[in-house]
Every structure is written in structure tokens, then in C-alpha cells.
């Protein structure tokens, strides 16, 4: 523990100058060690000290004049909140629960959009079956189907609008030509209205998914910038979600992070005494896909090690920054090049020294910005108070003049 300045002043005032024979009762052993180290006073914990403290707490309103039981309860509650807030270092911008919910919703949206798009393809395919081969992408297909409506009404005038959607003049021309010789059946206006309405819903879901992905990217840059810089926002969010929180992920060893998400394959391999999996969720990163088949296991082990370092830096650093993540990513790139060409990578100590220097510069810049914001806020508050005081003074003068 660390002895607070207020407690030091209190003990200096209350204790006698000769303190060799003084024994101080404290409730926490760590605090007792801090008092002994700073002031040289012997401290005792447990036993009779706990009973004395219980009695003091019970009769505290009677021992202090003017203090009611309600005020004491409020003071204890405020102290408890303050202690807990300092203990967990709560920061509303670094809540990883939002990341867990966002990545879960993103996965669900991907499944739903795919299912609904296939339904639109099947439904509109009765009327215009050739469009499926020309426009294979789901979201674009829904936009094109909504734009075309009845294929018989498609004309040269619609080419410009089609080009804006498909972003390809040749593809737009192919759609126009296919509509003229389509084998699809005719469709009633009521059916078209329902298809267009459903397509509009799928398009709005796709737009919402894009916004949600941007939100996830911004949250990851606030909560885990190093992890997202190293392995990407989506894979990093999946790791946090699977672990339960960023703190849990930071506590995992690299061997656990490596196979996180492949638990079924691991237990199946242990049960059948087969080969254990080499990677889990980190397989979706770009590094493992770029590695040769014989190096996939080695690079996954190395990448899991760097992910563990990045998650711990993000979890326990006061000012989160992506500097360490960028440097760790460079190390993984160098390791990939080493496996392919044999060029030796830089030493970890050298890279981390560079990262620490850059991170300190970033932190200093962030603190300067925060100080500027705080100064501006104080100036605004001061002006506001001065304006209120002037208004109150003017109101008082007016009331005096009215009474006279």
C-alpha cells in the first residue's frame, strides 16, 4: 500500500513525538506495513483490533458531535464508491461489453442478410432468372431488383441508374440485354410491391451493418488499439468476445489464445489422441493465410504470443495507444519474411525500445490536449459564474430601487 498524504498528516498530528512504544491498530496489513515504513510506528492487525474497529463503527455517531447516523452512512457509501472507482479505474470509453455485443450482432446480421438475400434471389428469380448470374453479390442484387421492378419496363433510359448501382457500364448493358430475352414468368404489380418492400428491408439492414462495423472499429480503437492494429478490429473483437472481456483475454497465456475458438477440435483430438489444432480464431487474420503450409503452425504460435502482449498492454495501460500494436505487427511481418527468405528479424528488445519512445510521445501529446481542454472548461465555468454573479447583483440593485 501507499500512505496517503492526508493520513500522514493526521498521524503526525495525533501521535506523540516519541513513537517507539506506540502500537497502532490498523484494519489492513498492507496499510500497516506502509505506516511502519514511512513513520516507523509499529502496527497491529487482527484480533482485538478488529473488535475495536467494529465498536467504533457501531458507535461512531455518538463519538463525533453533530454527526447523524444518516450522514455516517452516506459518508461510508461515498467512500466505498470512490474506492471501487479507483480500484477498477472505470472509464466509460473503455467498456468492452459494447464490443462483445457489437461483434455478436454483426455475426447475426451477416447470417440474416445472407438468408434474406437468398430469399430475394429466389423470389425475384421467378421473374428475372438471368440476373442471378450477372449480379452475384447479395446486397447489390437487392438494389438492382428494387431498381428494375418489372423487367419489361427496363429501357435505355434506365442504364445510367443501373451503372450507378453496379458501378460497371458493361454489366449494366448485359442486364438490359438479358431483360429483353429473359425466360422468366410475368409478375403481378402486387407481387412486385412485396418484393420491392422486402428488398428495401434487406438494403437497410446492409446499411446498418456498415454503420455497426464503423462503430465497432471506433470502439476497438478506444478499448484495444494495440490488438486491433495487430490483428484487425473484427478478429480482435472476436477474441475479446470469446474470452468474455479484455481482462480475461489479457490473463490467458499465448497457448490458450492460439487455440481460442477451436475448443471442440482440441477436446476431440485429446479424446482420440490425434493431432491438436494449430489455431482457432486467429486463423482469420491475414498472416496465417499468407504463410506457407509448413509455416502456418509456427506463425500462429508467434502471432498468439504477440496478441497476448498487445491485449495486456491495452488492458493495463492508462492511455491506450496503437503504437505497440503497429510495432508488433511489423515484427510479425518480419517473421513471415524470415520464414520465406531467411532474412533475420530485429530483436524484440530493440523494437520495444522504439515503441516505448513513440508511446511516451503520444501519451505526452494526449495529456497536453487534455490539459488544454481542462483550462478551456475552467475558463468557461469562470465566465458563467461571473455572468451569474453579475446578473444576481443587477437583480438585487433593481429590487432595492423598486423598494425605494
mmCIF file of C-alpha atoms in Angstrom:
data_model
loop_
_atom_site.group_PDB
_atom_site.id
_atom_site.type_symbol
_atom_site.label_atom_id
_atom_site.label_comp_id
_atom_site.label_asym_id
_atom_site.label_seq_id
_atom_site.Cartn_x
_atom_site.Cartn_y
_atom_site.Cartn_z
ATOM 1 C CA UNK A 1 0.000 0.000 0.000
ATOM 2 C CA UNK A 2 0.910 3.671 -0.353
ATOM 3 C CA UNK A 3 0.428 6.060 2.553
ATOM 4 C CA UNK A 4 -1.808 8.977 1.561
ATOM 5 C CA UNK A 5 -0.632 12.490 2.420
ATOM 6 C CA UNK A 6 -3.814 13.251 4.426
ATOM 7 C CA UNK A 7 -3.337 10.120 6.551
ATOM 8 C CA UNK A 8 0.317 11.012 7.119
ATOM 9 C CA UNK A 9 -0.650 14.500 8.374
ATOM 10 C CA UNK A 10 -3.327 13.012 10.654
ATOM 11 C CA UNK A 11 -0.898 10.524 12.197
ATOM 12 C CA UNK A 12 1.829 13.173 12.607
ATOM 13 C CA UNK A 13 -0.665 15.383 14.442
ATOM 14 C CA UNK A 14 -2.271 12.695 16.622
ATOM 15 C CA UNK A 15 0.736 10.557 17.586
ATOM 16 C CA UNK A 16 3.285 11.652 20.227
ATOM 17 C CA UNK A 17 6.842 12.621 19.172
ATOM 18 C CA UNK A 18 8.349 9.545 20.867
ATOM 19 C CA UNK A 19 6.810 6.647 18.984
ATOM 20 C CA UNK A 20 8.919 3.655 19.954
ATOM 21 C CA UNK A 21 6.375 2.358 22.470
ATOM 22 C CA UNK A 22 3.332 3.275 20.349
ATOM 23 C CA UNK A 23 1.374 0.411 18.775
ATOM 24 C CA UNK A 24 -1.163 1.497 16.151
ATOM 25 C CA UNK A 25 -4.158 -0.696 15.332
ATOM 26 C CA UNK A 26 -4.991 -0.834 11.612
ATOM 27 C CA UNK A 27 -7.540 -2.852 9.667
ATOM 28 C CA UNK A 28 -5.341 -3.618 6.654
ATOM 29 C CA UNK A 29 -1.953 -5.329 6.876
ATOM 30 C CA UNK A 30 -0.628 -3.549 3.762
ATOM 31 C CA UNK A 31 -1.502 -0.171 5.247
ATOM 32 C CA UNK A 32 0.254 -1.191 8.465
ATOM 33 C CA UNK A 33 3.405 -2.020 6.504
ATOM 34 C CA UNK A 34 3.236 1.373 4.743
ATOM 35 C CA UNK A 35 2.829 3.225 8.077
ATOM 36 C CA UNK A 36 5.774 1.311 9.561
ATOM 37 C CA UNK A 37 7.940 2.103 6.544
ATOM 38 C CA UNK A 38 7.039 5.814 6.365
ATOM 39 C CA UNK A 39 6.643 6.787 10.045
ATOM 40 C CA UNK A 40 8.402 3.990 11.939
ATOM 41 C CA UNK A 41 5.297 3.173 14.044
ATOM 42 C CA UNK A 42 4.571 -0.445 14.986
ATOM 43 C CA UNK A 43 1.171 -1.593 13.711
ATOM 44 C CA UNK A 44 -1.097 -4.448 14.745
ATOM 45 C CA UNK A 45 -3.886 -6.098 12.741
ATOM 46 C CA UNK A 46 -6.499 -8.722 13.565
ATOM 47 C CA UNK A 47 -7.636 -9.977 16.956
ATOM 48 C CA UNK A 48 -8.696 -7.227 19.323
ATOM 49 C CA UNK A 49 -8.116 -4.522 16.672
ATOM 50 C CA UNK A 50 -10.986 -5.846 14.558
ATOM 51 C CA UNK A 51 -13.307 -5.855 17.601
ATOM 52 C CA UNK A 52 -12.322 -2.271 18.475
ATOM 53 C CA UNK A 53 -12.970 -1.092 14.920
ATOM 54 C CA UNK A 54 -16.339 -2.817 14.897
ATOM 55 C CA UNK A 55 -17.269 -0.984 18.107
ATOM 56 C CA UNK A 56 -16.070 2.368 16.722
ATOM 57 C CA UNK A 57 -18.138 1.901 13.569
ATOM 58 C CA UNK A 58 -21.193 0.987 15.632
ATOM 59 C CA UNK A 59 -20.956 3.998 17.975
ATOM 60 C CA UNK A 60 -19.371 6.472 15.527
ATOM 61 C CA UNK A 61 -22.323 8.952 15.508
ATOM 62 C CA UNK A 62 -22.126 9.149 19.318
ATOM 63 C CA UNK A 63 -18.343 9.740 19.283
ATOM 64 C CA UNK A 64 -18.451 12.668 16.808
ATOM 65 C CA UNK A 65 -20.572 15.705 17.619
ATOM 66 C CA UNK A 66 -23.093 16.782 15.001
ATOM 67 C CA UNK A 67 -22.791 13.563 13.006
ATOM 68 C CA UNK A 68 -26.020 11.664 12.454
ATOM 69 C CA UNK A 69 -26.340 8.002 11.522
ATOM 70 C CA UNK A 70 -27.656 9.003 8.083
ATOM 71 C CA UNK A 71 -24.641 11.250 7.413
ATOM 72 C CA UNK A 72 -22.263 8.488 8.508
ATOM 73 C CA UNK A 73 -23.984 6.001 6.192
ATOM 74 C CA UNK A 74 -23.733 8.455 3.274
ATOM 75 C CA UNK A 75 -20.054 9.075 4.001
ATOM 76 C CA UNK A 76 -19.357 5.327 4.080
ATOM 77 C CA UNK A 77 -21.241 4.824 0.826
ATOM 78 C CA UNK A 78 -19.336 7.655 -0.860
ATOM 79 C CA UNK A 79 -16.036 6.244 0.363
ATOM 80 C CA UNK A 80 -16.981 2.805 -0.943
ATOM 81 C CA UNK A 81 -17.861 4.207 -4.376
ATOM 82 C CA UNK A 82 -14.646 6.236 -4.508
ATOM 83 C CA UNK A 83 -12.545 3.223 -3.513
ATOM 84 C CA UNK A 84 -14.218 0.946 -6.060
ATOM 85 C CA UNK A 85 -13.868 3.529 -8.833
ATOM 86 C CA UNK A 86 -10.169 3.899 -8.134
ATOM 87 C CA UNK A 87 -9.788 0.137 -7.847
ATOM 88 C CA UNK A 88 -11.198 -0.705 -11.271
ATOM 89 C CA UNK A 89 -10.131 2.596 -12.935
ATOM 90 C CA UNK A 90 -13.543 2.864 -14.590
ATOM 91 C CA UNK A 91 -13.545 4.651 -17.918
ATOM 92 C CA UNK A 92 -16.770 4.883 -19.924
ATOM 93 C CA UNK A 93 -14.803 4.931 -23.202
ATOM 94 C CA UNK A 94 -13.079 1.632 -22.406
ATOM 95 C CA UNK A 95 -16.071 -0.606 -21.729
ATOM 96 C CA UNK A 96 -15.503 -3.863 -23.597
ATOM 97 C CA UNK A 97 -19.111 -5.050 -23.097
ATOM 98 C CA UNK A 98 -20.122 -2.906 -26.076
ATOM 99 C CA UNK A 99 -17.548 -4.672 -28.250
ATOM 100 C CA UNK A 100 -18.883 -8.094 -27.241
ATOM 101 C CA UNK A 101 -22.457 -7.081 -28.089
ATOM 102 C CA UNK A 102 -21.402 -5.409 -31.360
ATOM 103 C CA UNK A 103 -19.474 -8.390 -32.730
ATOM 104 C CA UNK A 104 -22.308 -10.754 -31.756
ATOM 105 C CA UNK A 105 -24.826 -8.515 -33.524
ATOM 106 C CA UNK A 106 -22.512 -8.250 -36.539
ATOM 107 C CA UNK A 107 -22.350 -12.046 -36.848
ATOM 108 C CA UNK A 108 -26.137 -12.304 -36.543
ATOM 109 C CA UNK A 109 -26.628 -9.589 -39.159
ATOM 110 C CA UNK A 110 -24.315 -11.400 -41.586
ATOM 111 C CA UNK A 111 -26.396 -14.563 -41.253
ATOM 112 C CA UNK A 112 -29.710 -12.711 -41.562
ATOM 113 C CA UNK A 113 -28.633 -10.608 -44.551
ATOM 114 C CA UNK A 114 -27.366 -13.715 -46.332
ATOM 115 C CA UNK A 115 -30.634 -15.599 -45.635
ATOM 116 C CA UNK A 116 -32.853 -12.688 -46.684
ATOM 117 C CA UNK A 117 -30.777 -12.009 -49.810
ATOM 118 C CA UNK A 118 -31.132 -15.634 -50.894
ATOM 119 C CA UNK A 119 -34.880 -15.289 -50.364
ATOM 120 C CA UNK A 120 -34.960 -12.175 -52.600
ATOM 121 C CA UNK A 121 -32.914 -14.019 -55.250
ATOM 122 C CA UNK A 122 -35.302 -16.963 -55.233
ATOM 123 C CA UNK A 123 -38.402 -14.751 -55.202
ATOM 124 C CA UNK A 124 -37.306 -12.312 -57.924
ATOM 125 C CA UNK A 125 -35.631 -15.139 -59.868
ATOM 126 C CA UNK A 126 -39.041 -16.392 -60.999
ATOM 127 C CA UNK A 127 -39.441 -13.123 -62.904
ATOM 128 C CA UNK A 128 -35.812 -12.448 -63.974
ATOM 129 C CA UNK A 129 -33.652 -15.610 -63.521
ATOM 130 C CA UNK A 130 -30.706 -14.349 -65.651
ATOM 131 C CA UNK A 131 -29.955 -11.543 -63.159
ATOM 132 C CA UNK A 132 -28.520 -14.009 -60.597
ATOM 133 C CA UNK A 133 -25.503 -14.837 -62.807
ATOM 134 C CA UNK A 134 -24.891 -11.217 -63.833
ATOM 135 C CA UNK A 135 -25.049 -9.800 -60.261
ATOM 136 C CA UNK A 136 -23.702 -12.425 -57.821
ATOM 137 C CA UNK A 137 -23.215 -10.048 -54.847
ATOM 138 C CA UNK A 138 -26.169 -10.169 -52.407
ATOM 139 C CA UNK A 139 -26.544 -6.521 -51.398
ATOM 140 C CA UNK A 140 -26.071 -5.281 -54.971
ATOM 141 C CA UNK A 141 -28.622 -7.829 -56.243
ATOM 142 C CA UNK A 142 -31.276 -6.455 -53.862
ATOM 143 C CA UNK A 143 -30.564 -2.893 -55.034
ATOM 144 C CA UNK A 144 -30.779 -3.903 -58.696
ATOM 145 C CA UNK A 145 -34.010 -5.877 -58.145
ATOM 146 C CA UNK A 146 -35.574 -2.904 -56.352
ATOM 147 C CA UNK A 147 -34.453 -0.538 -59.127
ATOM 148 C CA UNK A 148 -35.650 -2.707 -62.045
ATOM 149 C CA UNK A 149 -39.012 -3.853 -60.706
ATOM 150 C CA UNK A 150 -40.789 -5.205 -63.784
ATOM 151 C CA UNK A 151 -38.107 -6.218 -66.302
ATOM 152 C CA UNK A 152 -40.378 -5.335 -69.229
ATOM 153 C CA UNK A 153 -40.247 -1.660 -68.196
ATOM 154 C CA UNK A 154 -36.415 -1.583 -68.312
ATOM 155 C CA UNK A 155 -35.169 0.660 -71.162
ATOM 156 C CA UNK A 156 -32.114 2.569 -72.395
ATOM 157 C CA UNK A 157 -33.092 5.456 -70.120
ATOM 158 C CA UNK A 158 -32.531 3.219 -67.076
ATOM 159 C CA UNK A 159 -28.881 2.482 -67.996
ATOM 160 C CA UNK A 160 -27.480 5.455 -66.085
ATOM 161 C CA UNK A 161 -29.240 4.428 -62.869
ATOM 162 C CA UNK A 162 -28.108 0.821 -63.313
ATOM 163 C CA UNK A 163 -24.490 1.931 -63.814
ATOM 164 C CA UNK A 164 -24.607 3.870 -60.526
ATOM 165 C CA UNK A 165 -25.704 0.721 -58.682
ATOM 166 C CA UNK A 166 -23.471 -1.926 -60.331
ATOM 167 C CA UNK A 167 -20.581 0.547 -60.999
ATOM 168 C CA UNK A 168 -19.879 -1.123 -64.348
ATOM 169 C CA UNK A 169 -21.272 0.015 -67.716
ATOM 170 C CA UNK A 170 -20.717 -3.404 -69.357
ATOM 171 C CA UNK A 171 -22.608 -5.151 -66.584
ATOM 172 C CA UNK A 172 -25.475 -2.628 -66.829
ATOM 173 C CA UNK A 173 -25.684 -3.231 -70.596
ATOM 174 C CA UNK A 174 -25.698 -7.014 -70.006
ATOM 175 C CA UNK A 175 -28.620 -6.636 -67.568
ATOM 176 C CA UNK A 176 -30.559 -4.601 -70.148
ATOM 177 C CA UNK A 177 -29.971 -7.163 -72.901
ATOM 178 C CA UNK A 178 -30.852 -10.077 -70.609
ATOM 179 C CA UNK A 179 -34.130 -8.390 -69.606
ATOM 180 C CA UNK A 180 -35.227 -8.299 -73.265
ATOM 181 C CA UNK A 181 -34.730 -12.038 -73.817
ATOM 182 C CA UNK A 182 -35.454 -13.336 -70.307
ATOM 183 C CA UNK A 183 -37.186 -16.686 -69.817
ATOM 184 C CA UNK A 184 -38.802 -15.550 -66.561
ATOM 185 C CA UNK A 185 -42.519 -15.531 -65.997
ATOM 186 C CA UNK A 186 -44.683 -12.424 -65.785
ATOM 187 C CA UNK A 187 -45.347 -10.980 -62.346
ATOM 188 C CA UNK A 188 -48.294 -9.053 -60.913
ATOM 189 C CA UNK A 189 -47.942 -5.499 -59.506
ATOM 190 C CA UNK A 190 -48.875 -6.742 -56.009
ATOM 191 C CA UNK A 191 -46.042 -9.305 -56.066
ATOM 192 C CA UNK A 192 -43.615 -6.627 -57.224
ATOM 193 C CA UNK A 193 -44.657 -4.339 -54.366
ATOM 194 C CA UNK A 194 -43.891 -7.083 -51.838
ATOM 195 C CA UNK A 195 -40.544 -7.938 -53.458
ATOM 196 C CA UNK A 196 -39.529 -4.259 -53.507
ATOM 197 C CA UNK A 197 -40.580 -3.817 -49.881
ATOM 198 C CA UNK A 198 -38.560 -6.852 -48.786
ATOM 199 C CA UNK A 199 -35.556 -5.723 -50.872
ATOM 200 C CA UNK A 200 -35.747 -2.330 -49.173
ATOM 201 C CA UNK A 201 -35.562 -4.031 -45.762
ATOM 202 C CA UNK A 202 -32.508 -6.065 -46.799
ATOM 203 C CA UNK A 203 -30.796 -2.930 -48.151
ATOM 204 C CA UNK A 204 -31.476 -1.057 -44.893
ATOM 205 C CA UNK A 205 -30.019 -3.995 -42.929
ATOM 206 C CA UNK A 206 -26.890 -3.858 -45.111
ATOM 207 C CA UNK A 207 -26.565 -0.112 -44.477
ATOM 208 C CA UNK A 208 -26.991 -0.658 -40.742
ATOM 209 C CA UNK A 209 -24.304 -3.353 -40.851
ATOM 210 C CA UNK A 210 -21.842 -0.880 -42.385
ATOM 211 C CA UNK A 211 -22.599 1.635 -39.636
ATOM 212 C CA UNK A 212 -22.218 -1.053 -36.979
ATOM 213 C CA UNK A 213 -18.824 -2.054 -38.390
ATOM 214 C CA UNK A 214 -17.656 1.569 -38.199
ATOM 215 C CA UNK A 215 -18.919 1.737 -34.603
ATOM 216 C CA UNK A 216 -17.005 -1.458 -33.785
ATOM 217 C CA UNK A 217 -13.870 -0.008 -35.363
ATOM 218 C CA UNK A 218 -14.130 3.161 -33.255
ATOM 219 C CA UNK A 219 -14.782 1.195 -30.038
ATOM 220 C CA UNK A 220 -11.823 -1.103 -30.700
ATOM 221 C CA UNK A 221 -9.571 1.927 -31.269
ATOM 222 C CA UNK A 222 -10.629 3.221 -27.825
ATOM 223 C CA UNK A 223 -10.608 -0.052 -25.862
ATOM 224 C CA UNK A 224 -7.936 -2.197 -27.546
ATOM 225 C CA UNK A 225 -5.972 -0.106 -30.077
ATOM 226 C CA UNK A 226 -2.850 -2.287 -29.991
ATOM 227 C CA UNK A 227 -4.783 -5.527 -30.502
ATOM 228 C CA UNK A 228 -6.825 -4.066 -33.372
ATOM 229 C CA UNK A 229 -3.683 -2.628 -35.020
ATOM 230 C CA UNK A 230 -2.003 -6.030 -34.783
ATOM 231 C CA UNK A 231 -4.718 -8.453 -35.872
ATOM 232 C CA UNK A 232 -7.619 -6.290 -37.092
ATOM 233 C CA UNK A 233 -10.770 -4.976 -35.435
ATOM 234 C CA UNK A 234 -13.047 -7.927 -36.227
ATOM 235 C CA UNK A 235 -10.658 -10.718 -35.182
ATOM 236 C CA UNK A 236 -9.632 -8.749 -32.089
ATOM 237 C CA UNK A 237 -13.283 -8.241 -31.135
ATOM 238 C CA UNK A 238 -13.942 -11.969 -31.608
ATOM 239 C CA UNK A 239 -11.061 -12.807 -29.266
ATOM 240 C CA UNK A 240 -12.395 -10.400 -26.609
ATOM 241 C CA UNK A 241 -15.937 -11.768 -27.018
ATOM 242 C CA UNK A 242 -14.787 -15.395 -26.757
ATOM 243 C CA UNK A 243 -12.678 -14.661 -23.673
ATOM 244 C CA UNK A 244 -15.545 -12.756 -22.009
ATOM 245 C CA UNK A 245 -13.645 -9.489 -21.514
ATOM 246 C CA UNK A 246 -10.363 -7.793 -22.350
ATOM 247 C CA UNK A 247 -9.124 -8.517 -18.820
ATOM 248 C CA UNK A 248 -9.798 -12.238 -19.225
ATOM 249 C CA UNK A 249 -8.013 -12.225 -22.581
ATOM 250 C CA UNK A 250 -5.027 -10.461 -21.015
ATOM 251 C CA UNK A 251 -4.832 -13.184 -18.353
ATOM 252 C CA UNK A 252 -4.714 -16.004 -20.905
ATOM 253 C CA UNK A 253 -1.334 -17.491 -21.874
ATOM 254 C CA UNK A 254 -0.313 -17.432 -25.532
ATOM 255 C CA UNK A 255 -1.001 -21.168 -25.882
ATOM 256 C CA UNK A 256 -4.660 -20.595 -24.931
ATOM 257 C CA UNK A 257 -5.040 -17.574 -27.233
ATOM 258 C CA UNK A 258 -3.631 -19.658 -30.108
ATOM 259 C CA UNK A 259 -6.467 -22.230 -29.974
ATOM 260 C CA UNK A 260 -9.196 -19.901 -28.683
ATOM 261 C CA UNK A 261 -12.322 -20.785 -30.655
ATOM 262 C CA UNK A 262 -11.179 -24.324 -31.507
ATOM 263 C CA UNK A 263 -12.126 -25.964 -28.206
ATOM 264 C CA UNK A 264 -14.225 -28.699 -29.818
ATOM 265 C CA UNK A 265 -11.390 -29.726 -32.118
ATOM 266 C CA UNK A 266 -8.957 -29.664 -29.185
ATOM 267 C CA UNK A 267 -11.038 -31.924 -26.938
ATOM 268 C CA UNK A 268 -11.823 -34.233 -29.848
ATOM 269 C CA UNK A 269 -8.091 -34.533 -30.561
ATOM 270 C CA UNK A 270 -7.329 -35.206 -26.891
ATOM 271 C CA UNK A 271 -10.062 -37.832 -26.734
ATOM 272 C CA UNK A 272 -8.944 -39.642 -29.890
ATOM 273 C CA UNK A 273 -5.242 -38.984 -29.205
ATOM 274 C CA UNK A 274 -4.894 -37.222 -32.530
ATOM 275 C CA UNK A 275 -3.129 -34.014 -33.540
ATOM 276 C CA UNK A 276 -4.282 -30.922 -31.626
ATOM 277 C CA UNK A 277 -5.409 -27.862 -33.639
ATOM 278 C CA UNK A 278 -2.776 -25.276 -34.550
ATOM 279 C CA UNK A 279 -5.066 -22.245 -34.500
ATOM 280 C CA UNK A 280 -8.546 -21.053 -33.598
ATOM 281 C CA UNK A 281 -9.992 -17.587 -34.175
ATOM 282 C CA UNK A 282 -6.602 -16.142 -35.166
ATOM 283 C CA UNK A 283 -6.819 -18.235 -38.360
ATOM 284 C CA UNK A 284 -8.992 -15.428 -39.820
ATOM 285 C CA UNK A 285 -6.087 -12.967 -39.624
ATOM 286 C CA UNK A 286 -4.195 -12.182 -42.822
ATOM 287 C CA UNK A 287 -0.868 -13.533 -41.549
ATOM 288 C CA UNK A 288 -1.770 -17.227 -41.374
ATOM 289 C CA UNK A 289 -3.350 -17.167 -44.831
ATOM 290 C CA UNK A 290 -0.158 -15.685 -46.298
ATOM 291 C CA UNK A 291 2.150 -18.216 -44.639
ATOM 292 C CA UNK A 292 3.222 -21.412 -46.386
ATOM 293 C CA UNK A 293 1.554 -24.662 -45.281
ATOM 294 C CA UNK A 294 4.620 -25.843 -43.353
ATOM 295 C CA UNK A 295 4.899 -22.482 -41.514
ATOM 296 C CA UNK A 296 1.233 -21.994 -40.548
ATOM 297 C CA UNK A 297 1.671 -23.574 -37.113
ATOM 298 C CA UNK A 298 4.837 -21.596 -36.397
ATOM 299 C CA UNK A 299 3.353 -18.250 -37.422
ATOM 300 C CA UNK A 300 0.129 -18.941 -35.478
ATOM 301 C CA UNK A 301 2.174 -19.606 -32.337
ATOM 302 C CA UNK A 302 4.179 -16.411 -32.874
ATOM 303 C CA UNK A 303 1.033 -14.379 -33.634
ATOM 304 C CA UNK A 304 -0.713 -15.682 -30.490
ATOM 305 C CA UNK A 305 2.299 -14.563 -28.458
ATOM 306 C CA UNK A 306 2.090 -11.036 -29.895
ATOM 307 C CA UNK A 307 -1.707 -10.940 -29.391
ATOM 308 C CA UNK A 308 -1.208 -11.753 -25.714
ATOM 309 C CA UNK A 309 1.320 -8.927 -25.350
ATOM 310 C CA UNK A 310 -0.980 -6.468 -27.165
ATOM 311 C CA UNK A 311 -4.025 -7.388 -25.047
ATOM 312 C CA UNK A 312 -2.049 -6.931 -21.816
ATOM 313 C CA UNK A 313 -0.750 -3.547 -22.935
ATOM 314 C CA UNK A 314 -4.293 -2.438 -23.847
ATOM 315 C CA UNK A 315 -5.759 -3.744 -20.596
ATOM 316 C CA UNK A 316 -3.304 -2.201 -18.158
ATOM 317 C CA UNK A 317 -2.107 0.999 -19.866
ATOM 318 C CA UNK A 318 -3.614 4.258 -18.610
ATOM 319 C CA UNK A 319 -3.573 5.985 -22.014
ATOM 320 C CA UNK A 320 -4.325 3.446 -24.786
ATOM 321 C CA UNK A 321 -2.309 3.873 -27.970
ATOM 322 C CA UNK A 322 -1.825 1.845 -31.150
ATOM 323 C CA UNK A 323 1.968 2.341 -31.224
ATOM 324 C CA UNK A 324 2.728 -1.033 -29.651
ATOM 325 C CA UNK A 325 0.254 -2.776 -31.965
ATOM 326 C CA UNK A 326 1.914 -1.265 -35.041
ATOM 327 C CA UNK A 327 5.353 -2.375 -33.841
ATOM 328 C CA UNK A 328 4.109 -5.878 -33.025
ATOM 329 C CA UNK A 329 2.556 -6.082 -36.492
ATOM 330 C CA UNK A 330 5.914 -5.138 -38.007
ATOM 331 C CA UNK A 331 7.508 -7.961 -36.021
ATOM 332 C CA UNK A 332 5.007 -10.498 -37.371
ATOM 333 C CA UNK A 333 5.640 -9.234 -40.917
ATOM 334 C CA UNK A 334 9.393 -9.622 -40.374
ATOM 335 C CA UNK A 335 8.888 -13.137 -39.037
ATOM 336 C CA UNK A 336 6.854 -14.031 -42.140
ATOM 337 C CA UNK A 337 9.648 -12.680 -44.338
ATOM 338 C CA UNK A 338 12.178 -14.681 -42.294
ATOM 339 C CA UNK A 339 10.278 -17.925 -42.958
ATOM 340 C CA UNK A 340 10.145 -17.161 -46.688
ATOM 341 C CA UNK A 341 13.536 -15.568 -47.415
ATOM 342 C CA UNK A 342 15.670 -16.340 -44.363
ATOM 343 C CA UNK A 343 16.282 -12.653 -43.589
ATOM 344 C CA UNK A 344 16.745 -12.398 -39.779
ATOM 345 C CA UNK A 345 14.185 -10.165 -37.996
ATOM 346 C CA UNK A 346 15.027 -7.439 -35.493
ATOM 347 C CA UNK A 347 15.372 -8.334 -31.833
ATOM 348 C CA UNK A 348 12.296 -7.861 -29.648
ATOM 349 C CA UNK A 349 14.181 -5.616 -27.185
ATOM 350 C CA UNK A 350 15.183 -3.218 -29.948
ATOM 351 C CA UNK A 351 11.626 -2.965 -31.301
ATOM 352 C CA UNK A 352 10.091 -2.467 -27.850
ATOM 353 C CA UNK A 353 12.530 0.330 -27.017
ATOM 354 C CA UNK A 354 11.427 2.164 -30.163
ATOM 355 C CA UNK A 355 7.776 1.549 -29.258
ATOM 356 C CA UNK A 356 8.232 2.890 -25.707
ATOM 357 C CA UNK A 357 9.816 6.117 -27.005
ATOM 358 C CA UNK A 358 6.993 6.672 -29.528
ATOM 359 C CA UNK A 359 4.308 5.743 -26.983
ATOM 360 C CA UNK A 360 5.691 8.249 -24.459
ATOM 361 C CA UNK A 361 5.495 10.981 -27.100
ATOM 362 C CA UNK A 362 1.887 10.054 -27.909
ATOM 363 C CA UNK A 363 0.921 9.966 -24.215
ATOM 364 C CA UNK A 364 2.557 13.360 -23.616
ATOM 365 C CA UNK A 365 0.622 14.822 -26.563
ATOM 366 C CA UNK A 366 -2.661 13.362 -25.265
ATOM 367 C CA UNK A 367 -2.024 14.801 -21.807
ATOM 368 C CA UNK A 368 -1.265 18.230 -23.298
ATOM 369 C CA UNK A 369 -4.568 18.154 -25.172
ATOM 370 C CA UNK A 370 -6.414 17.125 -22.022
ATOM 371 C CA UNK A 371 -4.805 19.968 -20.061
ATOM 372 C CA UNK A 372 -5.835 22.467 -22.764
ATOM 373 C CA UNK A 373 -9.407 21.166 -22.684
ATOM 374 C CA UNK A 374 -9.457 21.409 -18.892
ATOM 375 C CA UNK A 375 -8.187 25.005 -18.987
ATOM 376 C CA UNK A 376 -10.837 25.963 -21.541
ATOM 377 C CA UNK A 377 -13.519 24.275 -19.444
ATOM 378 C CA UNK A 378 -12.397 26.163 -16.331
ATOM 379 C CA UNK A 379 -12.430 29.459 -18.236
ATOM 380 C CA UNK A 380 -15.957 28.797 -19.498
ATOM 381 C CA UNK A 381 -17.078 27.866 -15.992
ATOM 382 C CA UNK A 382 -15.480 31.011 -14.574
ATOM 383 C CA UNK A 383 -17.209 33.217 -17.165
ATOM 384 C CA UNK A 384 -20.513 31.506 -16.467
ATOM 385 C CA UNK A 385 -20.180 32.093 -12.722
ATOM 386 C CA UNK A 386 -19.181 35.724 -13.278
ATOM 387 C CA UNK A 387 -22.209 36.224 -15.533
ATOM 388 C CA UNK A 388 -24.486 34.659 -12.916
ATOM 389 C CA UNK A 389 -22.979 36.824 -10.167
ATOM 390 C CA UNK A 390 -23.392 39.975 -12.291
ATOM 391 C CA UNK A 391 -26.992 39.061 -13.086
ATOM 392 C CA UNK A 392 -27.731 38.409 -9.406
ATOM 393 C CA UNK A 393 -26.124 41.718 -8.403
ATOM 394 C CA UNK A 394 -28.089 43.598 -11.064
ATOM 395 C CA UNK A 395 -31.302 41.937 -9.899
ATOM 396 C CA UNK A 396 -30.581 42.923 -6.297
ATOM 397 C CA UNK A 397 -29.963 46.566 -7.299
ATOM 398 C CA UNK A 398 -33.211 46.647 -9.287
ATOM 399 C CA UNK A 399 -35.174 45.277 -6.331
ATOM 400 C CA UNK A 400 -33.631 47.907 -3.995
ATOM 401 C CA UNK A 401 -34.540 50.684 -6.425
ATOM 402 C CA UNK A 402 -38.113 49.383 -6.668
ATOM 403 C CA UNK A 403 -38.497 49.353 -2.872
ATOM 404 C CA UNK A 404 -37.181 52.933 -2.656
#
